């Protein structure tokens, strides 16, 4: 149904619950990492990201990341401390993972990146949570890597001598020592 997420049990091979967002189309979703592994992020067309406790099938927090702008994708850091959401026009916002008791000030973006000009369709945190890779397959060489502790994007890479072409996928290694990039 519209604006709903179906939860399926892999043990019983049946429906385990339904999360109804009430915000329209669910554009993206991901489970949290670390201590947030029983929480699910859902991103909607209206710019909202909801945090769900899947054990209780209940929304525990909501963040308006897009102020009416559609969210393209979401990703959680492996330790569950942060999540990132992409917005139309190549923007990426990084947030601390909200709690049910969090006030509105803690739901502000801790980093905002606008380094791409086309919609971001992929976000990957390094396993240690220190880096965020974001990419768009809609433009040539559209991939950036941000260092989260400093809030900056590496300006020296990729360069004109690093032909990435049209990037379709990326992934950090388990030890965060390597970044794999798949292109067309």
PDB file of C-alpha atoms in Angstrom:
ATOM      1  CA  UNK A   1       0.000   0.000   0.000  1.00  0.00           C
ATOM      2  CA  UNK A   2       1.012   3.653  -0.511  1.00  0.00           C
ATOM      3  CA  UNK A   3       3.599   4.967   1.957  1.00  0.00           C
ATOM      4  CA  UNK A   4       4.087   1.640   3.694  1.00  0.00           C
ATOM      5  CA  UNK A   5       7.047  -0.620   4.367  1.00  0.00           C
ATOM      6  CA  UNK A   6       6.487  -4.365   4.515  1.00  0.00           C
ATOM      7  CA  UNK A   7       8.645  -6.166   7.077  1.00  0.00           C
ATOM      8  CA  UNK A   8       9.301  -9.824   6.333  1.00  0.00           C
ATOM      9  CA  UNK A   9      10.626 -12.472   8.698  1.00  0.00           C
ATOM     10  CA  UNK A  10      13.463 -14.467   7.178  1.00  0.00           C
ATOM     11  CA  UNK A  11      12.920 -17.216   9.724  1.00  0.00           C
ATOM     12  CA  UNK A  12       9.224 -17.737   9.190  1.00  0.00           C
ATOM     13  CA  UNK A  13       9.142 -16.501   5.573  1.00  0.00           C
ATOM     14  CA  UNK A  14       6.085 -14.407   6.305  1.00  0.00           C
ATOM     15  CA  UNK A  15       5.070 -10.821   6.965  1.00  0.00           C
ATOM     16  CA  UNK A  16       6.330  -9.580  10.342  1.00  0.00           C
ATOM     17  CA  UNK A  17       4.737  -6.144  10.239  1.00  0.00           C
ATOM     18  CA  UNK A  18       3.820  -3.058   8.255  1.00  0.00           C
ATOM     19  CA  UNK A  19       5.160   0.430   8.888  1.00  0.00           C
ATOM     20  CA  UNK A  20       2.817   3.145   7.617  1.00  0.00           C
ATOM     21  CA  UNK A  21       4.646   6.396   7.004  1.00  0.00           C
ATOM     22  CA  UNK A  22       1.692   8.632   6.167  1.00  0.00           C
ATOM     23  CA  UNK A  23       4.167  10.747   4.178  1.00  0.00           C
ATOM     24  CA  UNK A  24       3.620   9.290   0.740  1.00  0.00           C
ATOM     25  CA  UNK A  25       6.032   7.252  -1.321  1.00  0.00           C
ATOM     26  CA  UNK A  26       8.944   5.666   0.517  1.00  0.00           C
ATOM     27  CA  UNK A  27      11.910   6.595  -1.677  1.00  0.00           C
ATOM     28  CA  UNK A  28      14.698   4.916   0.297  1.00  0.00           C
ATOM     29  CA  UNK A  29      15.343   2.909   3.444  1.00  0.00           C
ATOM     30  CA  UNK A  30      18.145   1.315   5.404  1.00  0.00           C
ATOM     31  CA  UNK A  31      18.712  -0.391   8.729  1.00  0.00           C
ATOM     32  CA  UNK A  32      20.888   1.282  11.310  1.00  0.00           C
ATOM     33  CA  UNK A  33      24.294   0.008  12.253  1.00  0.00           C
ATOM     34  CA  UNK A  34      25.723  -1.055  15.595  1.00  0.00           C
ATOM     35  CA  UNK A  35      23.346  -0.507  18.482  1.00  0.00           C
ATOM     36  CA  UNK A  36      20.776   0.827  15.978  1.00  0.00           C
ATOM     37  CA  UNK A  37      20.407  -2.512  14.154  1.00  0.00           C
ATOM     38  CA  UNK A  38      16.743  -2.860  15.203  1.00  0.00           C
ATOM     39  CA  UNK A  39      15.934   0.577  13.834  1.00  0.00           C
ATOM     40  CA  UNK A  40      15.015   1.375  10.255  1.00  0.00           C
ATOM     41  CA  UNK A  41      15.290   4.697   8.429  1.00  0.00           C
ATOM     42  CA  UNK A  42      12.666   5.492   5.806  1.00  0.00           C
ATOM     43  CA  UNK A  43      12.945   8.493   3.505  1.00  0.00           C
ATOM     44  CA  UNK A  44       9.885   9.937   1.807  1.00  0.00           C
ATOM     45  CA  UNK A  45       9.125  12.142  -1.133  1.00  0.00           C
ATOM     46  CA  UNK A  46       8.103  14.993   1.204  1.00  0.00           C
ATOM     47  CA  UNK A  47      11.638  15.331   2.619  1.00  0.00           C
ATOM     48  CA  UNK A  48      11.077  13.490   5.879  1.00  0.00           C
ATOM     49  CA  UNK A  49      13.222  10.713   7.323  1.00  0.00           C
ATOM     50  CA  UNK A  50      11.543   8.560   9.958  1.00  0.00           C
ATOM     51  CA  UNK A  51      13.279   6.303  12.468  1.00  0.00           C
ATOM     52  CA  UNK A  52      11.327   3.109  13.227  1.00  0.00           C
ATOM     53  CA  UNK A  53      11.784   0.603  16.019  1.00  0.00           C
ATOM     54  CA  UNK A  54      11.020  -2.579  14.075  1.00  0.00           C
ATOM     55  CA  UNK A  55      10.556  -4.613  17.263  1.00  0.00           C
ATOM     56  CA  UNK A  56       7.522  -2.466  18.119  1.00  0.00           C
ATOM     57  CA  UNK A  57       6.558  -1.377  14.560  1.00  0.00           C
ATOM     58  CA  UNK A  58       6.552   2.218  15.796  1.00  0.00           C
ATOM     59  CA  UNK A  59       8.062   5.500  14.605  1.00  0.00           C
ATOM     60  CA  UNK A  60      10.360   6.799  17.358  1.00  0.00           C
ATOM     61  CA  UNK A  61      11.728   9.943  15.686  1.00  0.00           C
ATOM     62  CA  UNK A  62      11.333  12.041  12.566  1.00  0.00           C
ATOM     63  CA  UNK A  63      13.710  14.458  10.879  1.00  0.00           C
ATOM     64  CA  UNK A  64      12.661  16.920   8.169  1.00  0.00           C
ATOM     65  CA  UNK A  65      15.826  16.809   6.067  1.00  0.00           C
ATOM     66  CA  UNK A  66      14.490  18.263   2.841  1.00  0.00           C
ATOM     67  CA  UNK A  67      12.016  20.964   3.868  1.00  0.00           C
ATOM     68  CA  UNK A  68       9.724  19.687   1.142  1.00  0.00           C
ATOM     69  CA  UNK A  69      12.497  18.490  -1.186  1.00  0.00           C
ATOM     70  CA  UNK A  70      12.479  14.821  -2.063  1.00  0.00           C
ATOM     71  CA  UNK A  71      15.033  12.545  -0.406  1.00  0.00           C
ATOM     72  CA  UNK A  72      16.823  10.289  -2.900  1.00  0.00           C
ATOM     73  CA  UNK A  73      18.706   7.869  -0.647  1.00  0.00           C
ATOM     74  CA  UNK A  74      19.750   7.276   2.954  1.00  0.00           C
ATOM     75  CA  UNK A  75      22.644   5.464   4.588  1.00  0.00           C
ATOM     76  CA  UNK A  76      23.659   4.696   8.165  1.00  0.00           C
ATOM     77  CA  UNK A  77      27.171   4.616   9.570  1.00  0.00           C
ATOM     78  CA  UNK A  78      28.259   1.134  10.659  1.00  0.00           C
ATOM     79  CA  UNK A  79      28.324   2.147  14.327  1.00  0.00           C
ATOM     80  CA  UNK A  80      24.883   3.789  14.146  1.00  0.00           C
ATOM     81  CA  UNK A  81      26.068   7.218  15.260  1.00  0.00           C
ATOM     82  CA  UNK A  82      25.175   9.097  12.044  1.00  0.00           C
ATOM     83  CA  UNK A  83      23.041   8.862   8.942  1.00  0.00           C
ATOM     84  CA  UNK A  84      23.204  10.682   5.626  1.00  0.00           C
ATOM     85  CA  UNK A  85      20.412  11.686   3.262  1.00  0.00           C
ATOM     86  CA  UNK A  86      20.689  12.938  -0.309  1.00  0.00           C
ATOM     87  CA  UNK A  87      18.443  15.703  -1.613  1.00  0.00           C
ATOM     88  CA  UNK A  88      17.623  16.890  -5.115  1.00  0.00           C
ATOM     89  CA  UNK A  89      20.354  18.802  -6.914  1.00  0.00           C
ATOM     90  CA  UNK A  90      23.398  16.990  -5.538  1.00  0.00           C
ATOM     91  CA  UNK A  91      23.089  17.885  -1.849  1.00  0.00           C
ATOM     92  CA  UNK A  92      23.963  15.529   1.011  1.00  0.00           C
ATOM     93  CA  UNK A  93      23.166  16.201   4.672  1.00  0.00           C
ATOM     94  CA  UNK A  94      24.680  14.251   7.567  1.00  0.00           C
ATOM     95  CA  UNK A  95      22.853  13.941  10.906  1.00  0.00           C
ATOM     96  CA  UNK A  96      23.480  12.452  14.302  1.00  0.00           C
ATOM     97  CA  UNK A  97      21.124   9.534  14.764  1.00  0.00           C
ATOM     98  CA  UNK A  98      18.048  10.992  16.517  1.00  0.00           C
ATOM     99  CA  UNK A  99      16.577   9.540  19.669  1.00  0.00           C
ATOM    100  CA  UNK A 100      12.953   9.610  20.748  1.00  0.00           C
ATOM    101  CA  UNK A 101      13.748  12.173  23.441  1.00  0.00           C
ATOM    102  CA  UNK A 102      15.890  14.401  21.209  1.00  0.00           C
ATOM    103  CA  UNK A 103      14.998  18.071  20.945  1.00  0.00           C
ATOM    104  CA  UNK A 104      14.674  19.845  17.600  1.00  0.00           C
ATOM    105  CA  UNK A 105      18.176  21.366  17.807  1.00  0.00           C
ATOM    106  CA  UNK A 106      19.778  17.920  17.815  1.00  0.00           C
ATOM    107  CA  UNK A 107      17.954  17.131  14.585  1.00  0.00           C
ATOM    108  CA  UNK A 108      19.889  19.735  12.589  1.00  0.00           C
ATOM    109  CA  UNK A 109      22.418  18.569  10.017  1.00  0.00           C
ATOM    110  CA  UNK A 110      25.962  18.368  11.375  1.00  0.00           C
ATOM    111  CA  UNK A 111      27.377  18.555   7.822  1.00  0.00           C
ATOM    112  CA  UNK A 112      25.961  19.766   4.502  1.00  0.00           C
ATOM    113  CA  UNK A 113      27.717  18.970   1.240  1.00  0.00           C
ATOM    114  CA  UNK A 114      26.757  20.447  -2.137  1.00  0.00           C
ATOM    115  CA  UNK A 115      29.641  19.232  -4.253  1.00  0.00           C
ATOM    116  CA  UNK A 116      27.695  17.468  -6.998  1.00  0.00           C
ATOM    117  CA  UNK A 117      25.335  19.071  -9.496  1.00  0.00           C
ATOM    118  CA  UNK A 118      23.140  16.047 -10.215  1.00  0.00           C
ATOM    119  CA  UNK A 119      20.969  13.999  -7.866  1.00  0.00           C
ATOM    120  CA  UNK A 120      22.991  11.747  -5.569  1.00  0.00           C
ATOM    121  CA  UNK A 121      21.915   8.115  -5.951  1.00  0.00           C
ATOM    122  CA  UNK A 122      24.417   6.405  -3.658  1.00  0.00           C
ATOM    123  CA  UNK A 123      25.862   6.992  -0.188  1.00  0.00           C
ATOM    124  CA  UNK A 124      28.462   4.855   1.604  1.00  0.00           C
ATOM    125  CA  UNK A 125      30.037   5.380   5.012  1.00  0.00           C
ATOM    126  CA  UNK A 126      33.461   3.886   5.676  1.00  0.00           C
ATOM    127  CA  UNK A 127      33.278   1.093   8.273  1.00  0.00           C
ATOM    128  CA  UNK A 128      34.928   3.303  10.914  1.00  0.00           C
ATOM    129  CA  UNK A 129      32.511   6.167  10.125  1.00  0.00           C
ATOM    130  CA  UNK A 130      35.251   8.664   9.305  1.00  0.00           C
ATOM    131  CA  UNK A 131      34.466   9.002   5.579  1.00  0.00           C
ATOM    132  CA  UNK A 132      31.345   9.364   3.465  1.00  0.00           C
ATOM    133  CA  UNK A 133      31.374   8.606  -0.252  1.00  0.00           C
ATOM    134  CA  UNK A 134      28.542  10.044  -2.361  1.00  0.00           C
ATOM    135  CA  UNK A 135      27.967   9.592  -6.061  1.00  0.00           C
ATOM    136  CA  UNK A 136      25.657  10.176  -9.001  1.00  0.00           C
ATOM    137  CA  UNK A 137      25.460   8.035 -12.100  1.00  0.00           C
ATOM    138  CA  UNK A 138      23.915  10.939 -14.018  1.00  0.00           C
ATOM    139  CA  UNK A 139      27.187  12.786 -14.682  1.00  0.00           C
ATOM    140  CA  UNK A 140      30.721  11.797 -15.603  1.00  0.00           C
ATOM    141  CA  UNK A 141      33.170  11.522 -12.660  1.00  0.00           C
ATOM    142  CA  UNK A 142      30.444  12.457 -10.144  1.00  0.00           C
ATOM    143  CA  UNK A 143      31.884  10.989  -6.947  1.00  0.00           C
ATOM    144  CA  UNK A 144      33.151  12.773  -3.845  1.00  0.00           C
ATOM    145  CA  UNK A 145      34.609  11.620  -0.531  1.00  0.00           C
ATOM    146  CA  UNK A 146      33.989  13.675   2.612  1.00  0.00           C
ATOM    147  CA  UNK A 147      36.035  13.543   5.812  1.00  0.00           C
ATOM    148  CA  UNK A 148      33.411  13.785   8.552  1.00  0.00           C
ATOM    149  CA  UNK A 149      35.600  14.887  11.473  1.00  0.00           C
ATOM    150  CA  UNK A 150      36.635  18.028   9.586  1.00  0.00           C
ATOM    151  CA  UNK A 151      33.428  18.382   7.545  1.00  0.00           C
ATOM    152  CA  UNK A 152      35.368  18.791   4.317  1.00  0.00           C
ATOM    153  CA  UNK A 153      35.349  17.122   0.921  1.00  0.00           C
ATOM    154  CA  UNK A 154      38.671  15.961  -0.517  1.00  0.00           C
ATOM    155  CA  UNK A 155      39.416  18.526  -3.218  1.00  0.00           C
ATOM    156  CA  UNK A 156      42.387  16.709  -4.747  1.00  0.00           C
ATOM    157  CA  UNK A 157      40.495  13.547  -5.645  1.00  0.00           C
ATOM    158  CA  UNK A 158      39.022  12.498  -7.947  1.00  0.00           C
ATOM    159  CA  UNK A 159      41.044  14.559 -10.382  1.00  0.00           C
ATOM    160  CA  UNK A 160      41.149  14.940 -14.163  1.00  0.00           C
ATOM    161  CA  UNK A 161      43.790  12.182 -14.130  1.00  0.00           C
ATOM    162  CA  UNK A 162      41.372   9.794 -12.405  1.00  0.00           C
ATOM    163  CA  UNK A 163      38.762   8.929 -15.057  1.00  0.00           C
ATOM    164  CA  UNK A 164      35.875   7.423 -13.110  1.00  0.00           C
ATOM    165  CA  UNK A 165      33.405   7.805 -15.986  1.00  0.00           C
ATOM    166  CA  UNK A 166      29.806   7.139 -14.863  1.00  0.00           C
ATOM    167  CA  UNK A 167      29.934   5.764 -11.304  1.00  0.00           C
ATOM    168  CA  UNK A 168      27.203   3.228 -10.503  1.00  0.00           C
ATOM    169  CA  UNK A 169      28.414   1.746  -7.211  1.00  0.00           C
ATOM    170  CA  UNK A 170      30.954   2.129  -4.447  1.00  0.00           C
ATOM    171  CA  UNK A 171      31.896   0.342  -1.240  1.00  0.00           C
ATOM    172  CA  UNK A 172      34.492   0.683   1.495  1.00  0.00           C
ATOM    173  CA  UNK A 173      36.401  -2.390   2.665  1.00  0.00           C
ATOM    174  CA  UNK A 174      35.748  -3.778   6.150  1.00  0.00           C
ATOM    175  CA  UNK A 175      38.932  -2.194   7.503  1.00  0.00           C
ATOM    176  CA  UNK A 176      38.247   1.130   5.694  1.00  0.00           C
ATOM    177  CA  UNK A 177      41.591   0.762   3.906  1.00  0.00           C
ATOM    178  CA  UNK A 178      40.162   0.587   0.391  1.00  0.00           C
ATOM    179  CA  UNK A 179      37.330   2.066  -1.676  1.00  0.00           C
ATOM    180  CA  UNK A 180      35.949   0.067  -4.611  1.00  0.00           C
ATOM    181  CA  UNK A 181      34.202   1.973  -7.414  1.00  0.00           C
ATOM    182  CA  UNK A 182      32.065   0.393 -10.111  1.00  0.00           C
ATOM    183  CA  UNK A 183      31.514   2.365 -13.300  1.00  0.00           C
ATOM    184  CA  UNK A 184      30.099   2.226 -16.802  1.00  0.00           C
TER     185      UNK A 184
END
